[in-house]
Short mmCIF file of C-alpha atoms in Angstrom, two decimals:
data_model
loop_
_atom_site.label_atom_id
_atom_site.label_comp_id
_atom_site.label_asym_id
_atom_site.label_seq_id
_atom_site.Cartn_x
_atom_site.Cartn_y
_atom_site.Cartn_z
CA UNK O 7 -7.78 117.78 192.67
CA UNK O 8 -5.88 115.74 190.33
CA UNK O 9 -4.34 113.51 192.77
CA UNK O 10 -7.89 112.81 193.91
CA UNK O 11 -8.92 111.84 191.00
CA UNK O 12 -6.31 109.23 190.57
CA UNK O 13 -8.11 107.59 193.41
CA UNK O 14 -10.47 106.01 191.88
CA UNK O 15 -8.03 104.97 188.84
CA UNK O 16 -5.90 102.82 191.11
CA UNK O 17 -8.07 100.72 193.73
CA UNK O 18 -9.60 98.77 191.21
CA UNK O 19 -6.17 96.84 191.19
CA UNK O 20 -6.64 96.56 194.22
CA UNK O 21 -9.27 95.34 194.45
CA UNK O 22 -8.25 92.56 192.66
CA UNK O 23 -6.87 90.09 194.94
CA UNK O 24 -10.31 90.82 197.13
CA UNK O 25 -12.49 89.79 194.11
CA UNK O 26 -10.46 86.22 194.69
CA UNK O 27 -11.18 85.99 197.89
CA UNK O 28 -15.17 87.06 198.41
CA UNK O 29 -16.66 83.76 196.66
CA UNK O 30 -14.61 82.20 199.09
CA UNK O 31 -15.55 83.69 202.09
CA UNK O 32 -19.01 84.71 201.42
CA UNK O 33 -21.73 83.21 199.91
CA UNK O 34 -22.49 82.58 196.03
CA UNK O 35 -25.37 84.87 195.54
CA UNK O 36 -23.72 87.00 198.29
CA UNK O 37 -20.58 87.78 196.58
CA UNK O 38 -22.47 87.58 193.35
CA UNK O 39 -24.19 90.71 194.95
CA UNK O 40 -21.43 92.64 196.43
CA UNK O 41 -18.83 92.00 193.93
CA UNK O 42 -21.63 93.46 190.83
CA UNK O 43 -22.13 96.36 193.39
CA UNK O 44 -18.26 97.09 193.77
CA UNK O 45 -17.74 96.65 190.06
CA UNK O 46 -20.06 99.09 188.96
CA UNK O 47 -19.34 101.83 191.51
CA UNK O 48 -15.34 101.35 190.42
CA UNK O 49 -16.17 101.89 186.87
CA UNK O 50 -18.39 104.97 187.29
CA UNK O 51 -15.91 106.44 189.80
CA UNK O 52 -13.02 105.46 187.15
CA UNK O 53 -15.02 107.24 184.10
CA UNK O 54 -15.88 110.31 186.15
CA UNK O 55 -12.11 110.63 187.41
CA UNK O 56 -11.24 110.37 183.57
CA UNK O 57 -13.59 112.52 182.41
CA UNK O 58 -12.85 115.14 184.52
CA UNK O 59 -8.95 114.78 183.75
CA UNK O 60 -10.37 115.10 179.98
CA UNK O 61 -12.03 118.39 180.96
CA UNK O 62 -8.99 119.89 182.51
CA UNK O 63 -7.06 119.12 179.83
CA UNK O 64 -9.35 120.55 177.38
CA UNK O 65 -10.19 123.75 179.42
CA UNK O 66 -5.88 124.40 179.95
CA UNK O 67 -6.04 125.04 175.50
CA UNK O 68 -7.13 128.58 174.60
CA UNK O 69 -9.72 127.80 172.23
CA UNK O 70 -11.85 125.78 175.02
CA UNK O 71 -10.79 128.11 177.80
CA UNK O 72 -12.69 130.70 175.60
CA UNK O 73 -15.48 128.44 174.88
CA UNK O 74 -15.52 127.90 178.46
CA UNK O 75 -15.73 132.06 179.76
CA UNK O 76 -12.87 131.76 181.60
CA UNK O 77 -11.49 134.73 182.54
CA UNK O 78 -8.03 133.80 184.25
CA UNK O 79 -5.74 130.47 183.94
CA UNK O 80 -7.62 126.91 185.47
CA UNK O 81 -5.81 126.49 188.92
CA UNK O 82 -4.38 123.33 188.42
CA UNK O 83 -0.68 121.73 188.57
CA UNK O 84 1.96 122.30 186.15
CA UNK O 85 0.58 121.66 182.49
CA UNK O 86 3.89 119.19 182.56
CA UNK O 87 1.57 116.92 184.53
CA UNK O 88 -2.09 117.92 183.53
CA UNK O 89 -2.20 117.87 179.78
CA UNK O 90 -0.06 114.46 179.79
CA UNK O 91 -2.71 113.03 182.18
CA UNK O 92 -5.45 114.76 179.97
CA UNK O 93 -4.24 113.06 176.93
CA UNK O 94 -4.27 109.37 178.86
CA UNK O 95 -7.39 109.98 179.85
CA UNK O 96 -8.71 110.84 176.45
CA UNK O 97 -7.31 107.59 175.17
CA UNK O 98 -8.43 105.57 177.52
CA UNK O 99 -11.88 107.04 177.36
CA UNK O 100 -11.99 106.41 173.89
CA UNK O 101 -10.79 103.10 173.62
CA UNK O 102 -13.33 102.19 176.48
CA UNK O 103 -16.28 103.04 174.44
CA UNK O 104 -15.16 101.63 171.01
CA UNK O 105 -14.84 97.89 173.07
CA UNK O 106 -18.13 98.64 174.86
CA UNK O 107 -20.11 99.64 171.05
CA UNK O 108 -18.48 96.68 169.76
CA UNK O 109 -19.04 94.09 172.02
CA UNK O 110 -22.34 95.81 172.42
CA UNK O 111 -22.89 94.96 168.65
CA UNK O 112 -21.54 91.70 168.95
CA UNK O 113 -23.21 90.18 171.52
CA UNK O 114 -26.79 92.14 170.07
CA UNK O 115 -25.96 90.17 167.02
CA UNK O 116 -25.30 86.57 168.83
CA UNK O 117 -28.76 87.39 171.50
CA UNK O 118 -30.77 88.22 168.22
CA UNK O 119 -29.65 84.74 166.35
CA UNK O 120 -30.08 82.81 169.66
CA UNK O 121 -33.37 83.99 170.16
CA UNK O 122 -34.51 83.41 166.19
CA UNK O 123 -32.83 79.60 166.50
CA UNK O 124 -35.06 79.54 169.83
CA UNK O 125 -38.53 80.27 168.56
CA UNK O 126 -37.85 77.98 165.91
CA UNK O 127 -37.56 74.89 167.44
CA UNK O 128 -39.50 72.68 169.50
CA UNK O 129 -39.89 73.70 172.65
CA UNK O 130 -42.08 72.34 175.94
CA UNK O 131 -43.08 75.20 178.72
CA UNK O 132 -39.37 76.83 179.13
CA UNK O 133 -37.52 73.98 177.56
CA UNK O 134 -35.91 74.63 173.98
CA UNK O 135 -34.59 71.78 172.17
CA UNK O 136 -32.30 72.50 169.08
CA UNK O 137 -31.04 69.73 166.72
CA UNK O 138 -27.46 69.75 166.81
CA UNK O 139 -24.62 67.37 166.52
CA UNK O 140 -22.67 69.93 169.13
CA UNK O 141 -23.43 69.45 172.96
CA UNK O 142 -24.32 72.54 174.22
CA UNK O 143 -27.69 74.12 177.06
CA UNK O 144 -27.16 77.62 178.51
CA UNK O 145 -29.89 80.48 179.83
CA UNK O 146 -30.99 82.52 177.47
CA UNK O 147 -32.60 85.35 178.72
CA UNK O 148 -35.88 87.76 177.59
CA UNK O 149 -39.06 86.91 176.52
CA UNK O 150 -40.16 84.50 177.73
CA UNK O 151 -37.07 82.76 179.54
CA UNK O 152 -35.52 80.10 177.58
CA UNK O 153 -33.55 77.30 178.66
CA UNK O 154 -31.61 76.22 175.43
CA UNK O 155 -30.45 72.62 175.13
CA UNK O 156 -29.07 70.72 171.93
CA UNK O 157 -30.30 66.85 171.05
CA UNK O 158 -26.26 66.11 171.34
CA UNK O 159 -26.11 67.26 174.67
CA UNK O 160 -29.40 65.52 175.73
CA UNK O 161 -27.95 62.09 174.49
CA UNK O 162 -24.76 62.90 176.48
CA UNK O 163 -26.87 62.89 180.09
CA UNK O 164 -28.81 60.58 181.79
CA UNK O 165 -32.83 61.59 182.68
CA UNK O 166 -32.15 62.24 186.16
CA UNK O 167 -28.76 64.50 185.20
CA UNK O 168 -30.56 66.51 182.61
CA UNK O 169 -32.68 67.31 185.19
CA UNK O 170 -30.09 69.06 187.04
CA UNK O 171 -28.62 70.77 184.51
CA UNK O 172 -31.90 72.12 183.86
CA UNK O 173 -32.51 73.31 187.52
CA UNK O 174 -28.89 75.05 187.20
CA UNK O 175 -30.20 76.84 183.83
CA UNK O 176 -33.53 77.79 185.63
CA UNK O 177 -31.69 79.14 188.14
CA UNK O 178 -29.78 81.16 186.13
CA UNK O 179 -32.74 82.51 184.38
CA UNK O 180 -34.76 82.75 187.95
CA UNK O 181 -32.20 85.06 189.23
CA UNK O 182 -31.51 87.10 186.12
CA UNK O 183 -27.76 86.51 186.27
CA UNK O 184 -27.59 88.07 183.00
CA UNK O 185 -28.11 91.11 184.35
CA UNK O 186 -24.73 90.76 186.29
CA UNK O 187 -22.46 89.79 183.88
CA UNK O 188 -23.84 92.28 181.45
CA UNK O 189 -22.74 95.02 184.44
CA UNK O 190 -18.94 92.98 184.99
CA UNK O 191 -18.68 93.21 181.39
CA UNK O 192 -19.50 96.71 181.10
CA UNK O 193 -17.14 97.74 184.38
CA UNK O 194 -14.34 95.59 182.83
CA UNK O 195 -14.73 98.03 179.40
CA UNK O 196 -14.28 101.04 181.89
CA UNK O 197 -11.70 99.90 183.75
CA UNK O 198 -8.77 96.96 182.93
CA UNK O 199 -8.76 96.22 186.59
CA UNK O 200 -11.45 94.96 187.02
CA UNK O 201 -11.19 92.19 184.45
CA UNK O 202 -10.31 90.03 187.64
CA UNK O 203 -13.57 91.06 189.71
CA UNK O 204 -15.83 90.17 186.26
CA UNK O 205 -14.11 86.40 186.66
CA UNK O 206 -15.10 86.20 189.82
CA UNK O 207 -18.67 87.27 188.72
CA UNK O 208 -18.83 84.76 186.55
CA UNK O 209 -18.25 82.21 188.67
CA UNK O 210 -20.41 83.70 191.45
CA UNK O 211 -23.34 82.97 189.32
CA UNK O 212 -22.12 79.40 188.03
CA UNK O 213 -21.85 78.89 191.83
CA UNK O 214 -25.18 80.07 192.67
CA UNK O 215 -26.78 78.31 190.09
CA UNK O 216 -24.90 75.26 191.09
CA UNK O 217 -26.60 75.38 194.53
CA UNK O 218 -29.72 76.35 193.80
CA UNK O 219 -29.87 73.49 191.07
CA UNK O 220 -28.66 70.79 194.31
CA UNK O 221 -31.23 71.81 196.33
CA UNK O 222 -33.96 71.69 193.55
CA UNK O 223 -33.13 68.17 192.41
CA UNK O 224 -32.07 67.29 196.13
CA UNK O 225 -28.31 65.93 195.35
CA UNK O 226 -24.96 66.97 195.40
CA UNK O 227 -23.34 64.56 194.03
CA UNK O 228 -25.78 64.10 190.81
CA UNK O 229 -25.67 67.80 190.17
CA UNK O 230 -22.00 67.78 190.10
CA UNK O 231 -21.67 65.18 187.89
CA UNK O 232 -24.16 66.24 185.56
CA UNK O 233 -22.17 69.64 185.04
CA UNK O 234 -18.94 67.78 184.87
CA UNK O 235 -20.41 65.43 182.34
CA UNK O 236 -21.83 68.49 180.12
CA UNK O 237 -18.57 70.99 180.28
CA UNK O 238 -16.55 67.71 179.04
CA UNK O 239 -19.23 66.89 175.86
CA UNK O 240 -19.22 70.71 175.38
CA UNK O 241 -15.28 71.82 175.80
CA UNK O 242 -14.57 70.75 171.76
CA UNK O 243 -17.08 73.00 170.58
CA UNK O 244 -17.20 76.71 170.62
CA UNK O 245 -20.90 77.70 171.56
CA UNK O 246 -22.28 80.67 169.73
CA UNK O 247 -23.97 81.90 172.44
CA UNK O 248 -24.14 85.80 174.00
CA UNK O 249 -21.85 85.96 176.33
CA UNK O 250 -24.49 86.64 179.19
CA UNK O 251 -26.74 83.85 178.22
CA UNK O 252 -25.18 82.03 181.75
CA UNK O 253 -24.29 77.78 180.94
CA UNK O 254 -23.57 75.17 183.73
CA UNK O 255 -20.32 74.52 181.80
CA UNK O 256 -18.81 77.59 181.63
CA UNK O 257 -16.07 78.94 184.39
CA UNK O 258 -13.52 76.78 186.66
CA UNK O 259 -15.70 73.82 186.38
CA UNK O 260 -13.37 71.42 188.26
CA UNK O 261 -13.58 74.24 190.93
CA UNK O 262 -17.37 74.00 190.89
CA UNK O 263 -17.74 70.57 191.38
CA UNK O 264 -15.15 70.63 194.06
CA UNK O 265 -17.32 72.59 196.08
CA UNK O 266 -20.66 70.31 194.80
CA UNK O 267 -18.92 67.48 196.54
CA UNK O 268 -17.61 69.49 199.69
CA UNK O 269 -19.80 69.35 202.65
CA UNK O 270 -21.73 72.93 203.45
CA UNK O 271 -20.47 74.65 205.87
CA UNK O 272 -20.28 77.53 207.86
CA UNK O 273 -18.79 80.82 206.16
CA UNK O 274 -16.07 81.63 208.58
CA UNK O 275 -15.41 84.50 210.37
CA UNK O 276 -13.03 86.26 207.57
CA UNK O 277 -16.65 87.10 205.81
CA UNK O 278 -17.42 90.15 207.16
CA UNK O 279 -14.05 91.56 207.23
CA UNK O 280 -13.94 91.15 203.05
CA UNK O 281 -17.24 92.56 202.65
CA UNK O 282 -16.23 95.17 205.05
CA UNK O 283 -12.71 96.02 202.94
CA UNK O 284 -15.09 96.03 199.52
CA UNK O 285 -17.76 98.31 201.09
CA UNK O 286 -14.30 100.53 202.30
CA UNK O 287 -12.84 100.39 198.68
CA UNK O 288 -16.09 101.35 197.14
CA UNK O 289 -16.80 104.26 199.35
CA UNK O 290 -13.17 105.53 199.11
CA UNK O 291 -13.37 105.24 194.83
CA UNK O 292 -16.80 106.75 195.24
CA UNK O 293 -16.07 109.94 197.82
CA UNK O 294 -12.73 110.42 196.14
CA UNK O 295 -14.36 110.90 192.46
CA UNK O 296 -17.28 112.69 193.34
CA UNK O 297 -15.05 115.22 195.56
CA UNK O 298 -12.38 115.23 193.08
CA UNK O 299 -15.30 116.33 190.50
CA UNK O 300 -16.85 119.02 192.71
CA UNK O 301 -13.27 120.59 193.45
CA UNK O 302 -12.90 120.56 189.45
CA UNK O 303 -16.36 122.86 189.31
CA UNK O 304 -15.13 124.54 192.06
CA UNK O 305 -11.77 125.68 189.80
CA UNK O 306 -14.04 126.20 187.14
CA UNK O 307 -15.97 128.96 188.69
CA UNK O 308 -12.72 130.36 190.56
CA UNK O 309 -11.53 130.70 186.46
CA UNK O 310 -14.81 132.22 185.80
CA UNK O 311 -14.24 134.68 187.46
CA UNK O 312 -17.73 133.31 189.81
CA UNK O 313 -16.19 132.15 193.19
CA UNK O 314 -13.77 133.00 195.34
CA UNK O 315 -10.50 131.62 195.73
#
């Protein structure tokens, strides 16, 4: 049981050099989909490997062995190895969800201010305009959909660039790309591995909004340089934005224009086989948590005196 249930703590590093790869080989909102979808089933297969070393760590102590009826020692490894594992676990656990309640609170915080600064200012159909000296337009999610833009940053573009970067901000809000970096965030909390796989998330949904902002306005080329010409006006200031309120000059810009300017082509062939190794590493982390958990009942109820061996 317990080596199962390290399983799921190690293939998130491995998935790592994969995460690289997918925007690569597959498509933006592809990869944007897949790589969300392997994040979260990591981190929940991560917490429930964790929380089940927690459990057999607890249940090995005499006070929770009595709490928990059991009538004859948890079948488990030598303590030597459980209750050292047990105690990691309960660490890491706990450190996980004082990050996630504090960047929880902090980004709360930043949403709430954005939104306040939002419904203050002038704004025409989804357009926001704030009067700043710092350049600065991003997403900003809820009710209704914003697109936030400051009067420095409108001086910095021409008409026909602003219009891109506002087709790359509807975009953003269109495909609610919060949503996904609010999940890479939360599977990055669970799991240091997957730090990697939330970078790529990110820039999944820069990419996607970078084509879908092309093909609204019709040009490669302008849309490209309208997000170069933003992240440069924006990179000496320090936006205040949430962290999921999704900007066209955020990520590996340079990276992102790059592949404005390339000629679209065909994915190649590699595709399918890195979708095929992140469905294989998800289904692995997944089958080996959920039957590492059922074994631990299982143990449970052999203690209990309920099953047999």
């Amino acid at each position: 049981m317990t080596a199962l249930l390290l399983v799921p703590l190690l293939l998130p590093f491995a998935v790592q050099p994969l995460a690289g790869r997918a925007l690569d080989r597959l498509g933006p909102v592809a990869a944007l989909w897949a790589l969300t979808l392997t994040a979260i089933v990591l981190a929940g297969a991560s917490v429930s490997a964790l929380g089940a070393l927690v459990l057999t760590g607890l249940l090995k102590l005499p006070l929770f062995a009595a709490l928990g009826e059991l009538v004859r020692p948890l079948p488990t490894p030598s303590d030597l190895l459980v209750l050292p594992a047990a105690a990691a676990a309960t660490g890491v656990l706990t450190v996980s969800v004082l990050t996630i309640l504090r960047s929880a609170l902090c980004q709360l915080r930043a949403f709430r201010s954005a939104r306040v600064q939002a419904e203050r200012s002038p704004t025409a159909g989804d357009l926001c305009v704030i009067d700043s000296p710092h350049p600065d337009a991003y997403a900003l999610p809820g009710r209704p959909n914003r697109i936030v833009v400051t009067t420095a940053m409108l001086r910095t573009l021409g008409p026909a660039e602003r219009e891109a970067l506002f087709a790359h901000e509807r975009a953003h809000n269109a495909g609610s790309h919060h949503r996904f970096l609010v999940a890479a965030e939360l599977a990055e909390h669970c799991h240091p591995g997957l730090r990697r796989v939330r970078g790529a998330i990110q820039l999944a949904a820069e990419r996607a909004a970078d084509e879908a902002a092309a093909a609204a306005v019709g040009d490669r080329h302008l849309t490209a340089r309208a997000i170069a010409r933003a992240a440069l006006a924006a990179q000496a200031w320090r936006s205040t934005r949430p962290d999921f309120a999704s900007a066209a000059t955020t990520g590996p810009v340079p990276q992102r224009v790059a592949a404005l300017l390339a000629s679209p082509e065909a994915r190649p062939r590699t595709a399918s086989w890195i979708a095929l190794l992140l469905a294989a590493c998800t289904a692995v982390s997944a089958c080996a948590a959920v039957t590492g958990v059922i074994t631990f009942h299982h143990e449970v109820e052999v203690a209990q005196g309920e099953a047999p061996r």
